[in-house]
PDB file of C-alpha atoms and ligand atoms in Angstrom:
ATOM      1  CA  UNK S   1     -24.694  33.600 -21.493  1.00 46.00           C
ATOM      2  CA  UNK S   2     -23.957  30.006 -20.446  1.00 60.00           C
ATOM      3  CA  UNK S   3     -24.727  28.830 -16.766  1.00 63.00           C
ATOM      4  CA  UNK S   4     -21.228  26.559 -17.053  1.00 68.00           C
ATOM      5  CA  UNK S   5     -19.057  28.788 -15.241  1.00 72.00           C
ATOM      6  CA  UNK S   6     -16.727  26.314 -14.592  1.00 80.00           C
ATOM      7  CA  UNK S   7     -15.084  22.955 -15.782  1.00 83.00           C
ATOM      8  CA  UNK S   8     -16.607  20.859 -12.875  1.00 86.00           C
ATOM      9  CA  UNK S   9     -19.996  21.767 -13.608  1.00 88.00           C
ATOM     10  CA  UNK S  10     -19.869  21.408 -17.307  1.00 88.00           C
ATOM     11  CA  UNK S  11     -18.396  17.577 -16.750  1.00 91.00           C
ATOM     12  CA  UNK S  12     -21.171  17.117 -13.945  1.00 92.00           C
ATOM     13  CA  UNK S  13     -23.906  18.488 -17.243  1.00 92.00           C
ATOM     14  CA  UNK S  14     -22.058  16.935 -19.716  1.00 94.00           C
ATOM     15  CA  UNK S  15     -22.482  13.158 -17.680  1.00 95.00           C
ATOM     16  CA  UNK S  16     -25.863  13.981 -16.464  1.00 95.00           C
ATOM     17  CA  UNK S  17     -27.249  14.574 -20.037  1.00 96.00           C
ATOM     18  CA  UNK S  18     -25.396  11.876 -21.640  1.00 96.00           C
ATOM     19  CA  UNK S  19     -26.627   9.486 -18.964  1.00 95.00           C
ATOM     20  CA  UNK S  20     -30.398  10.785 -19.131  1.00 95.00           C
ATOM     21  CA  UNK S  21     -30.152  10.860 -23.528  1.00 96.00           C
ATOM     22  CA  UNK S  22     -28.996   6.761 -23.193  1.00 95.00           C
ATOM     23  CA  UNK S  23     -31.583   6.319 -20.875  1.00 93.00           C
ATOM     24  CA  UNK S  24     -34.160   8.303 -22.858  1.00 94.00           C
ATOM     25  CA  UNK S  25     -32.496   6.528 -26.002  1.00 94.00           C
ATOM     26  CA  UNK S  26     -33.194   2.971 -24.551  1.00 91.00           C
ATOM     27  CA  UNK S  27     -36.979   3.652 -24.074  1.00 91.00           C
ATOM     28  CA  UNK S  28     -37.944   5.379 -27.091  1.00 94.00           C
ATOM     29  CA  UNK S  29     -36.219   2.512 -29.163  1.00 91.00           C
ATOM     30  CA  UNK S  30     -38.152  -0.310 -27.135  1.00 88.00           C
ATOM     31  CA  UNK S  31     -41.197   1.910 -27.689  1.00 91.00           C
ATOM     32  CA  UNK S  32     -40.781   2.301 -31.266  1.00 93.00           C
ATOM     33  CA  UNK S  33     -40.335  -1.305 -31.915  1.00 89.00           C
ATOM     34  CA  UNK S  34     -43.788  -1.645 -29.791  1.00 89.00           C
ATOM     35  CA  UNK S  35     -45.507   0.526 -31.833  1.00 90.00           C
ATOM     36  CA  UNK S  36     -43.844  -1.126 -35.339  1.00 90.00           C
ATOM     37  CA  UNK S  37     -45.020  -4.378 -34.385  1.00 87.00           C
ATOM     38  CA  UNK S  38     -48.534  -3.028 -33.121  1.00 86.00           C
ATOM     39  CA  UNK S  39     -47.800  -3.482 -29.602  1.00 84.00           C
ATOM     40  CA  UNK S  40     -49.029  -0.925 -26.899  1.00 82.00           C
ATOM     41  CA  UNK S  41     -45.348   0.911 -25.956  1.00 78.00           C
ATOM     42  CA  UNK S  42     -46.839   1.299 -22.460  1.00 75.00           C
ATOM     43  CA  UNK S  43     -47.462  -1.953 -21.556  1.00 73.00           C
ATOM     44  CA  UNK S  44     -45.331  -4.694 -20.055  1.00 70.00           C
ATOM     45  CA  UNK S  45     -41.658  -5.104 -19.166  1.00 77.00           C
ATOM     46  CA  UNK S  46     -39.255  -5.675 -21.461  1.00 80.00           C
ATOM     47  CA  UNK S  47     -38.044  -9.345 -21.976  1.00 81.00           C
ATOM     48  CA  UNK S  48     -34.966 -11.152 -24.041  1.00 84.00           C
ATOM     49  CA  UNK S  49     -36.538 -12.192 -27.259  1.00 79.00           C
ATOM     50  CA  UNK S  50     -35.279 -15.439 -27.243  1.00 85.00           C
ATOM     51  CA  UNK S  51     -35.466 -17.117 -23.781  1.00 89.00           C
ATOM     52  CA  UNK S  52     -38.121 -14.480 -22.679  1.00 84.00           C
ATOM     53  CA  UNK S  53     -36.638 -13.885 -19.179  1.00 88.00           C
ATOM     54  CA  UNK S  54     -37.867 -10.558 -17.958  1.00 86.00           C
ATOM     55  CA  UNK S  55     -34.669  -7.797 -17.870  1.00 85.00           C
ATOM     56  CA  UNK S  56     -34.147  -6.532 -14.335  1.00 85.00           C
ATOM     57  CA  UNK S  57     -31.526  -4.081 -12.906  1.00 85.00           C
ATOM     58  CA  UNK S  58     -28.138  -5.229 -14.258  1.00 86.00           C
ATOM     59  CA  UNK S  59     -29.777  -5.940 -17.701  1.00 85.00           C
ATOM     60  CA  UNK S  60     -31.046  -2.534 -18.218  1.00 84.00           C
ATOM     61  CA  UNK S  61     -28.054   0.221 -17.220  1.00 85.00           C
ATOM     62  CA  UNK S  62     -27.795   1.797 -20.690  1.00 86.00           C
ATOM     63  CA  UNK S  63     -25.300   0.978 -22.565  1.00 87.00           C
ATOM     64  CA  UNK S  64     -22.563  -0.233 -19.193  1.00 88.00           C
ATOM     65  CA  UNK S  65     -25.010  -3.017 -19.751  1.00 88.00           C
ATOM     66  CA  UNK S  66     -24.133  -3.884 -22.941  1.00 88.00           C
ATOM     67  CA  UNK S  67     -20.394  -3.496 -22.347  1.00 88.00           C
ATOM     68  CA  UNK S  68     -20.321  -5.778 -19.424  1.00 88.00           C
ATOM     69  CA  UNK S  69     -22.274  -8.548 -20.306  1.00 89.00           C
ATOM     70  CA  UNK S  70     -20.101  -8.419 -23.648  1.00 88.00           C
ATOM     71  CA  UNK S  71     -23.658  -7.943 -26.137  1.00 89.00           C
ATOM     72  CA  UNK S  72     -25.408 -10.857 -24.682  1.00 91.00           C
ATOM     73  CA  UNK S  73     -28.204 -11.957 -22.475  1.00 91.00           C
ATOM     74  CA  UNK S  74     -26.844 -12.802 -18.946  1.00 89.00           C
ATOM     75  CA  UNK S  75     -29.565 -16.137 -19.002  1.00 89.00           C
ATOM     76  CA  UNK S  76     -29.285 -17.637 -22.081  1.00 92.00           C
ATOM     77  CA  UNK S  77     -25.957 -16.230 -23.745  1.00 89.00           C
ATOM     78  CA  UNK S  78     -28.030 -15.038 -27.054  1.00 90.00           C
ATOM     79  CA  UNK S  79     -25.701 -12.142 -29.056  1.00 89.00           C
ATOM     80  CA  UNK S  80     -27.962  -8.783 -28.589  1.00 85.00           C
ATOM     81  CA  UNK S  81     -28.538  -6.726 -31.586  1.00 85.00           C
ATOM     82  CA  UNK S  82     -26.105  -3.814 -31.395  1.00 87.00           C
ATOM     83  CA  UNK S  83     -29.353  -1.785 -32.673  1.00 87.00           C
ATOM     84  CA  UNK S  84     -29.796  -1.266 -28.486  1.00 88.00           C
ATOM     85  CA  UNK S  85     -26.261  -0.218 -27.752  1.00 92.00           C
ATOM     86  CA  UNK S  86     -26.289   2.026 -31.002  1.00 93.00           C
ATOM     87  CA  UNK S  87     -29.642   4.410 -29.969  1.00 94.00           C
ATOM     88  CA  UNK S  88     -28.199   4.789 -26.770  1.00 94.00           C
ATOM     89  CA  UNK S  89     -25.218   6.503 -27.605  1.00 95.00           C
ATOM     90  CA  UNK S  90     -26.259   8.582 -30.749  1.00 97.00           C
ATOM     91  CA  UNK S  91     -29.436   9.609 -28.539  1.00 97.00           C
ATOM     92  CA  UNK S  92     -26.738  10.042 -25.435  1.00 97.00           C
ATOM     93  CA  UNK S  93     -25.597  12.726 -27.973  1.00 97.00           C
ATOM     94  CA  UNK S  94     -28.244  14.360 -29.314  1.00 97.00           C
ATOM     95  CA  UNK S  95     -28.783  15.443 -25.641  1.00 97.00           C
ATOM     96  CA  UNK S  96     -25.660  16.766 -24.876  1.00 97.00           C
ATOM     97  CA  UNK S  97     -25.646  18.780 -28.363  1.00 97.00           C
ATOM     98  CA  UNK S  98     -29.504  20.151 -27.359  1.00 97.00           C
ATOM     99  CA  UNK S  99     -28.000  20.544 -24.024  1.00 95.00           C
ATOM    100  CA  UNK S 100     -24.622  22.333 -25.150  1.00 93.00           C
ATOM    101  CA  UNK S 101     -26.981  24.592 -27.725  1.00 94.00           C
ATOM    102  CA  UNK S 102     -29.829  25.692 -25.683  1.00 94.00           C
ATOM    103  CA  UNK S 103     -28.086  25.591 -21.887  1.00 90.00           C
ATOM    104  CA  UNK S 104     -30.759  24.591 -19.341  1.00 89.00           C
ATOM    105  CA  UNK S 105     -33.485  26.451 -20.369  1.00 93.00           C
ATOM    106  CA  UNK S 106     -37.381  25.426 -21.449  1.00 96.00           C
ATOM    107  CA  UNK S 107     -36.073  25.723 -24.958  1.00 96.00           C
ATOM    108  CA  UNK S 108     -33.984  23.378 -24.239  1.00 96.00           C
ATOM    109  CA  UNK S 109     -36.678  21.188 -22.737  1.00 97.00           C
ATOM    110  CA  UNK S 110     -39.182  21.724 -25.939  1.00 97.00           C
ATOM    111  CA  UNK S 111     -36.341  21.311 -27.789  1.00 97.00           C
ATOM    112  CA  UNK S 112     -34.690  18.062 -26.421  1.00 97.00           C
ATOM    113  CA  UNK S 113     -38.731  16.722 -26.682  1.00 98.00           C
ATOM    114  CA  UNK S 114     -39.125  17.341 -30.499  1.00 98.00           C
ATOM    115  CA  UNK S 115     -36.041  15.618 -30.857  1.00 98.00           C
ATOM    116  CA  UNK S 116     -37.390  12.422 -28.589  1.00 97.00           C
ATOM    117  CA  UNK S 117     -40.337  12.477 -30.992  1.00 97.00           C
ATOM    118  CA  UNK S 118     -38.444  12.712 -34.167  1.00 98.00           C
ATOM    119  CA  UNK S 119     -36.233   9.740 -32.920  1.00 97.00           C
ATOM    120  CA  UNK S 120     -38.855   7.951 -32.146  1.00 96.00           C
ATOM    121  CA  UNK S 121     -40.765   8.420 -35.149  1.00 96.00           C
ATOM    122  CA  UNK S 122     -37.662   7.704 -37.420  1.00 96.00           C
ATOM    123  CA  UNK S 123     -36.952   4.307 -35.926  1.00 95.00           C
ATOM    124  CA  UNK S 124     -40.851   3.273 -36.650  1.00 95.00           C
ATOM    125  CA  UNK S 125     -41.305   4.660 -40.154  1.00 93.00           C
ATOM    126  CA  UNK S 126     -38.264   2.709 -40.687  1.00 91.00           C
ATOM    127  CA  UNK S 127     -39.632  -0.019 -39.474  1.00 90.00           C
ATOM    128  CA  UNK S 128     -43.015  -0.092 -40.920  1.00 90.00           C
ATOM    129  CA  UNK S 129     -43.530   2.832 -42.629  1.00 90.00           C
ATOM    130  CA  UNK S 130     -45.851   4.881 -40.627  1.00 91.00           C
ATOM    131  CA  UNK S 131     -45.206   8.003 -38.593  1.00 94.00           C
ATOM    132  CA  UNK S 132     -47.340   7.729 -35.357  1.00 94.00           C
ATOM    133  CA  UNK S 133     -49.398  10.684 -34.724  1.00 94.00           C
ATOM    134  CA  UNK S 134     -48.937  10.464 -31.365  1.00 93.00           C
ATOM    135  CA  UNK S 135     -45.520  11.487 -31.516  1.00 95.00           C
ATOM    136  CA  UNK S 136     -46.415  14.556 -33.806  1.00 97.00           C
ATOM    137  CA  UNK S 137     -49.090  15.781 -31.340  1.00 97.00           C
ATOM    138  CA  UNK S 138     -46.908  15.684 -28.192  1.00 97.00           C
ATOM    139  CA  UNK S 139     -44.324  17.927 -29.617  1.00 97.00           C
ATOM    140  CA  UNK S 140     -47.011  20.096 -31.160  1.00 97.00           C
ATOM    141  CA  UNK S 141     -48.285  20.064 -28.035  1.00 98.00           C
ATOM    142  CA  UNK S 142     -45.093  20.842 -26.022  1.00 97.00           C
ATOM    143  CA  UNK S 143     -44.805  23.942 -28.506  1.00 97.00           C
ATOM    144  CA  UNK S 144     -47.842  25.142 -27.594  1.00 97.00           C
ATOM    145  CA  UNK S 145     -47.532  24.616 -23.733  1.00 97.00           C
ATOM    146  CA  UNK S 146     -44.414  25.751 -23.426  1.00 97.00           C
ATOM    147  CA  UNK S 147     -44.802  29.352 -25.016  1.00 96.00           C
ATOM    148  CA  UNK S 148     -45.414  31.834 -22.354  1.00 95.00           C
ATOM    149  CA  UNK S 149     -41.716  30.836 -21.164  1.00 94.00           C
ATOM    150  CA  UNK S 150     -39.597  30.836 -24.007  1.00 94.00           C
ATOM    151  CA  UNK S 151     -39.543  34.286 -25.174  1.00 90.00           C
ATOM    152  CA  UNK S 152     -40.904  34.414 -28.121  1.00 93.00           C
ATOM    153  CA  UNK S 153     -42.831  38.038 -29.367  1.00 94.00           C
ATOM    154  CA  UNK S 154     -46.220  37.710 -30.739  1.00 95.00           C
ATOM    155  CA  UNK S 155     -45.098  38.591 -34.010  1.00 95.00           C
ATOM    156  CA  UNK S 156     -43.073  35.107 -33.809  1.00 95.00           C
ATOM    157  CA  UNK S 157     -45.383  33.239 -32.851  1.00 97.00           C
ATOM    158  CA  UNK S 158     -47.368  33.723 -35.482  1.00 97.00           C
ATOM    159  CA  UNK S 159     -45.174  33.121 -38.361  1.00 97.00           C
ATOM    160  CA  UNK S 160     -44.196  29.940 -37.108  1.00 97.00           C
ATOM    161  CA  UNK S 161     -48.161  28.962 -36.627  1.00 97.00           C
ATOM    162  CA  UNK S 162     -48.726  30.341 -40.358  1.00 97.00           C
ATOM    163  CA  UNK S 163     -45.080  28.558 -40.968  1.00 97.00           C
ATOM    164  CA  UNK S 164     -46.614  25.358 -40.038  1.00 97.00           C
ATOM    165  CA  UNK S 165     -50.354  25.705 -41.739  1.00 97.00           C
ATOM    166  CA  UNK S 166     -48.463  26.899 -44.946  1.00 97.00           C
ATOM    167  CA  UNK S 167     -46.194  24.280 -45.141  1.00 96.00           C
ATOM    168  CA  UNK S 168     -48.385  21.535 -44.344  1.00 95.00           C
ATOM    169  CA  UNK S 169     -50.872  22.527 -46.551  1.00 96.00           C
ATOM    170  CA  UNK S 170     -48.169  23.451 -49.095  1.00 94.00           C
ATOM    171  CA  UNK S 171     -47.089  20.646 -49.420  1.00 93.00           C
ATOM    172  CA  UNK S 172     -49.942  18.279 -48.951  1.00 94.00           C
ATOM    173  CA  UNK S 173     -51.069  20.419 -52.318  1.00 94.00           C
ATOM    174  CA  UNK S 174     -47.901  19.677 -54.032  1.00 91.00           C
ATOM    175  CA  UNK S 175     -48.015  15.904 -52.873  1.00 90.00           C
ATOM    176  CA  UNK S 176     -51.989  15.531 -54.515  1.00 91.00           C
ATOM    177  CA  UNK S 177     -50.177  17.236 -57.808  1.00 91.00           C
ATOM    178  CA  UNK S 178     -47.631  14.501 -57.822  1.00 87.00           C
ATOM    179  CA  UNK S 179     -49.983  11.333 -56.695  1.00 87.00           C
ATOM    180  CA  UNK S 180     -51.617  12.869 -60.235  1.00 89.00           C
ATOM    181  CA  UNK S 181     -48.620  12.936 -62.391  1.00 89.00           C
ATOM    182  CA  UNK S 182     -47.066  10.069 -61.014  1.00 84.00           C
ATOM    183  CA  UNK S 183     -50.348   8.206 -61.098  1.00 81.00           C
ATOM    184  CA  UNK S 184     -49.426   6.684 -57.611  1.00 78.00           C
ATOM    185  CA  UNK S 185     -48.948   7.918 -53.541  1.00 76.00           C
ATOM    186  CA  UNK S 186     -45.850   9.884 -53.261  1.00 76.00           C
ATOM    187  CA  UNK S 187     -45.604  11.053 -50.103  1.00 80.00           C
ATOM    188  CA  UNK S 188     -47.429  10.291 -46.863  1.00 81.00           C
ATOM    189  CA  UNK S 189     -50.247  11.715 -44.890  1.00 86.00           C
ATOM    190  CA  UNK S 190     -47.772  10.971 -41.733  1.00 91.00           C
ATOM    191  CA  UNK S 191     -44.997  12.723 -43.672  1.00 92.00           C
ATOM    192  CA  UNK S 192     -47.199  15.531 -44.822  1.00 94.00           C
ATOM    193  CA  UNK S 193     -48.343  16.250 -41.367  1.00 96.00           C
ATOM    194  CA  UNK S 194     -44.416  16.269 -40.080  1.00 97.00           C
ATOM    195  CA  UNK S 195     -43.981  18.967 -42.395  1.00 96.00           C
ATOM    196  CA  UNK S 196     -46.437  20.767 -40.323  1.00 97.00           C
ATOM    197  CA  UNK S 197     -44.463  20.151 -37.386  1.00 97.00           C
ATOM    198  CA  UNK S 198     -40.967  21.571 -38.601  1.00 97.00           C
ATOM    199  CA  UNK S 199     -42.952  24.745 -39.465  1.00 97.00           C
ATOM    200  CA  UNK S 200     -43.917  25.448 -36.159  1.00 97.00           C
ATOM    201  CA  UNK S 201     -40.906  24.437 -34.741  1.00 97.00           C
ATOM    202  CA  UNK S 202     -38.196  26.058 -37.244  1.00 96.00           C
ATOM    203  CA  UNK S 203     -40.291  29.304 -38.406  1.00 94.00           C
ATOM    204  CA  UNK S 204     -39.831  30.480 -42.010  1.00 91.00           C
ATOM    205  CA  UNK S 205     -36.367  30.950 -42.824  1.00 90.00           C
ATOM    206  CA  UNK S 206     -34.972  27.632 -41.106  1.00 93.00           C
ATOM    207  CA  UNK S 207     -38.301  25.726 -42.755  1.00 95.00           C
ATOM    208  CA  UNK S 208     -37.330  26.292 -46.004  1.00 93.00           C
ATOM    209  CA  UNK S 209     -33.564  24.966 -45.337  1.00 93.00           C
ATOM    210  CA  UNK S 210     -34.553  22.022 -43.687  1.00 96.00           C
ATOM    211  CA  UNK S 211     -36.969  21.239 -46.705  1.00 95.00           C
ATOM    212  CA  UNK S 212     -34.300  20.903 -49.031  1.00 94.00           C
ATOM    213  CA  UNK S 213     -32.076  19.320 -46.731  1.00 95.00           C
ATOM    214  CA  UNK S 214     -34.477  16.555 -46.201  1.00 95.00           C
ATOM    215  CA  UNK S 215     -35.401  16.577 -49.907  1.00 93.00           C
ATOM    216  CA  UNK S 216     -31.184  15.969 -50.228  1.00 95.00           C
ATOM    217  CA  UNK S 217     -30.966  13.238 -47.354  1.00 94.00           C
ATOM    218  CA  UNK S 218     -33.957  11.939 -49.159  1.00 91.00           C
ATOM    219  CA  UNK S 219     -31.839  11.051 -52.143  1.00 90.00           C
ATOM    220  CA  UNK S 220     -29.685  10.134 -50.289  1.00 89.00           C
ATOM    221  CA  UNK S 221     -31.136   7.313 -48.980  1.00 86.00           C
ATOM    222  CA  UNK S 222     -32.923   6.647 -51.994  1.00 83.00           C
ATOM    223  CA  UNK S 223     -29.344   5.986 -53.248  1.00 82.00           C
ATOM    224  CA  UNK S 224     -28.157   3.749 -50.766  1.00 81.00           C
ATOM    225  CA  UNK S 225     -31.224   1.212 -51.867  1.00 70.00           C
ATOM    226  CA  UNK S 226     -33.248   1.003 -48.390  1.00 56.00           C
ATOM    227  CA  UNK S 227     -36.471   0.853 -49.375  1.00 52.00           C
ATOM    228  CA  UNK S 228     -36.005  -1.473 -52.287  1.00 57.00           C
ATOM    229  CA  UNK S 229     -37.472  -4.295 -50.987  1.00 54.00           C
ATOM    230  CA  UNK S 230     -40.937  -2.979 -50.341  1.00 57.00           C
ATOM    231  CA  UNK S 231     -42.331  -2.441 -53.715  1.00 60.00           C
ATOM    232  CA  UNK S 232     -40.405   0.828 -54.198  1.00 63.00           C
ATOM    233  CA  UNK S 233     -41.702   2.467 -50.670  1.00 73.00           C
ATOM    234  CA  UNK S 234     -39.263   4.830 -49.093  1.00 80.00           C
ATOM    235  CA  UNK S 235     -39.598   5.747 -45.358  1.00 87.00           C
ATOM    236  CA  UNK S 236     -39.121   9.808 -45.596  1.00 90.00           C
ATOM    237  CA  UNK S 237     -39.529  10.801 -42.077  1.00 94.00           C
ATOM    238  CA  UNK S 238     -36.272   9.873 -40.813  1.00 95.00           C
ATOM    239  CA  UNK S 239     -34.880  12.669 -43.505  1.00 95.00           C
ATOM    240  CA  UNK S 240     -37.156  14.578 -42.323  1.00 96.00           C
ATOM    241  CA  UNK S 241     -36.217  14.601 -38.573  1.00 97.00           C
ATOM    242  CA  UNK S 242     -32.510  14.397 -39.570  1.00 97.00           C
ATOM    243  CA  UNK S 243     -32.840  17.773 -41.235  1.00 97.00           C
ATOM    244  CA  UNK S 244     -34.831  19.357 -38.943  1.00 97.00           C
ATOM    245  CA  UNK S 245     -32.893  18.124 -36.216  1.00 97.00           C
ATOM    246  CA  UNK S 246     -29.849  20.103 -37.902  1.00 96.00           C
ATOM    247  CA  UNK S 247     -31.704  23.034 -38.552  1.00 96.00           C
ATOM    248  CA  UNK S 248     -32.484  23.296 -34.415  1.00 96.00           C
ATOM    249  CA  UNK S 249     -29.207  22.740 -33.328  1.00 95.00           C
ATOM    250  CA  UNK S 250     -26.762  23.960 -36.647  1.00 93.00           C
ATOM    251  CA  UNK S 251     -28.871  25.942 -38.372  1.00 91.00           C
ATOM    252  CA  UNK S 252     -28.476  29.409 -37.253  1.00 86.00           C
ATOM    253  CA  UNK S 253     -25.455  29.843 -39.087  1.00 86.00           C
ATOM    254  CA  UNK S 254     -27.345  28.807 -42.047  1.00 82.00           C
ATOM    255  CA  UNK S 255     -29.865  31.270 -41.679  1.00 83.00           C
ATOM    256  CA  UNK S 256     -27.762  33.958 -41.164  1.00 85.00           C
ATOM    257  CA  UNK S 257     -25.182  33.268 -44.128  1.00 85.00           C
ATOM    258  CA  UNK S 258     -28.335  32.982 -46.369  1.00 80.00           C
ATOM    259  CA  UNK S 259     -30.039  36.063 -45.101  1.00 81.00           C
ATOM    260  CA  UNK S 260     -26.633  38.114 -45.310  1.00 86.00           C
ATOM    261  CA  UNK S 261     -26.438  37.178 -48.818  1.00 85.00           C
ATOM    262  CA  UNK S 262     -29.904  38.917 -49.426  1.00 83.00           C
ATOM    263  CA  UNK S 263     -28.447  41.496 -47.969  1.00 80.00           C
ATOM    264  CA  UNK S 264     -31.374  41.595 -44.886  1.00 72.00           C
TER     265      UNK S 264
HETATM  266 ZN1   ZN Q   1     -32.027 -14.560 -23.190  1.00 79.62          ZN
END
C-alpha cells in the first residue's frame, strides 16, 4: 500500500526526492571524474576548471545553478559542460522512479544506493575504463546490512547469494573461454565482478533478464561507435547498470510475463 494518501504529500515526496537525486547526482559525478583522473573523490572542494576559483553557495544549488548563471562560471564567464546539468536531472529521476517503486521503505534505501553505485560506476568506466571496487563493495555491503529489515525469507536469501556466486563465477568461466578463442581480454575483471552484484541484487529470474538486456544495450553501444577510439575497448558496465537498473524498477512485469508463459 502506498504511504501517499494524498496529493500534497506526494508533491512534497515527489520535490524532496528530486531535490535530494540532483544533489546526490552532482556529487557522484564530481566523484567519478575524481576517481577517472586518479584523484581521491574525498578530498578538496570543488573548483572551476579554468580560473580555479573555489565554488561556494550560489555556484553549487543543483541544477537552479546552472539555469541562473545561464551554463557559466559566475568569475570568469567560461561555458560549463552541460555534462553537470545533465547527471543532475536524469539522477533527479532515477530517485523519484526508486522512490515512486519502492515508497519509503529500506528497500527503497538499498535500492536507491545500488543505483548511486551503478551511476557512479558508469560515468568512470566511461571515462577510463575501470569499474571501482569500491562502489561494488558498498552496495554489496548495503545488501548485506540491510537484510534483517527488508523481508526477505531465508529461502530468498539464499538464491540470490547462490544467484550472485553462480553468476559471477559463470561468467568469469565463460569470459576465460572467450579470452581463449578470441586470443585477447574480452570482458573485465571489474565487469565480471558487477555481474556478481546484479545476482545478489536481482535473484534468479530477474538475473537472467538483465543479462541479456545488457548483452542487447551492449550492442547497442557497440553500434553507435563509442569505444572506437581506444584500440577497440568497450566500457560494458554502463550496460550493465542500465539493465539492471530496469530490471529493479521495470522488471517485475518481465518476470511475471516470462514465468506465466512457463506456465509457473
Ligand atoms: Zn571560472
Amino acid at each position: 500500500m502506498s504511504i501517499y494518501t494524498s496529493g500534497g504529500i506526494l508533491a512534497y515526496c515527489i520535490a524532496v526526492a528530486a531535490f535530494l537525486g540532483a544533489a546526490f547526482g552532482s556529487f557522484l559525478n564530481c566523484a567519478a571524474w575524481r576517481v577517472a583522473h586518479k584523484e581521491p573523490w574525498w578530498k578538496g572542494r570543488s573548483r572551476c576548471p579554468v580560473c580555479g576559483h573555489t565554488l561556494e553557495v550560489p555556484d553549487l544549488v543543483p541544477v537552479f545553478s546552472w539555469l541562473f548563471l545561464r551554463g557559466k562560471c559566475r568569475h570568469c564567464g567560461t561555458k560549463i559542460s552541460p555534462r553537470y546539468v545533465l547527471t543532475e536531472v536524469f539522477f533527479a529521476l532515477v530517485t523519484v522512479a526508486c522512490l515512486m517503486r519502492f515508497d519509503l521503505t529500506v528497500v527503497c534505501l538499498r535500492n536507491w544506493v545500488l543505483l548511486c553505485c551503478l551511476f557512479c560506476l558508469s560515468l568512470v568506466d566511461l571515462e577510463s575504463y575501470i569499474i571501482p571496487d569500491e562502489t561494488l563493495i558498498l552496495a554489496a555491503v548495503t545488501w548485506f546490512v540491510t537484510i534483517p529489515f527488508v523481508g526477505m525469507e531465508v529461502s530468498e536469501i539464499i538464491a540470490h547469494i547462490i544467484t550472485g556466486v553462480g553468476l559471477g563465477g559463470g561468467i568469469l568461466l565463460l569470459s576465460l573461454a572467450m579470452d581463449r578463442i578470441l586470443k585477447r581480454d574480452s570482458l573485465g575483471g571489474g565487469d565480471i565482478k558487477l555481474f556478481a552484484l546484479v545476482g545478489l541484487y536481482l535473484g534468479p529470474v530477474a538475473s537472467l533478464f538483465a543479462v541479456l538486456l545488457a548483452a542487447a544495450l551492449g550492442l547497442v553501444f557497440v553500434a553507435l561507435g563509442k569505444g572506437k577510439a581506444n584500440q577497440g575497448m568497450i566500457p560494458f558496465g554502463p550496460s550493465i547498470a542500465a539493465a539492471t537498473a530496469i530490471m529493479l524498477l521495470w522488471g517485475d512485469g518481465m518476470v511475471t510475463w516470462y514465468l506465466g508463459l512457463l506456465g509457473i
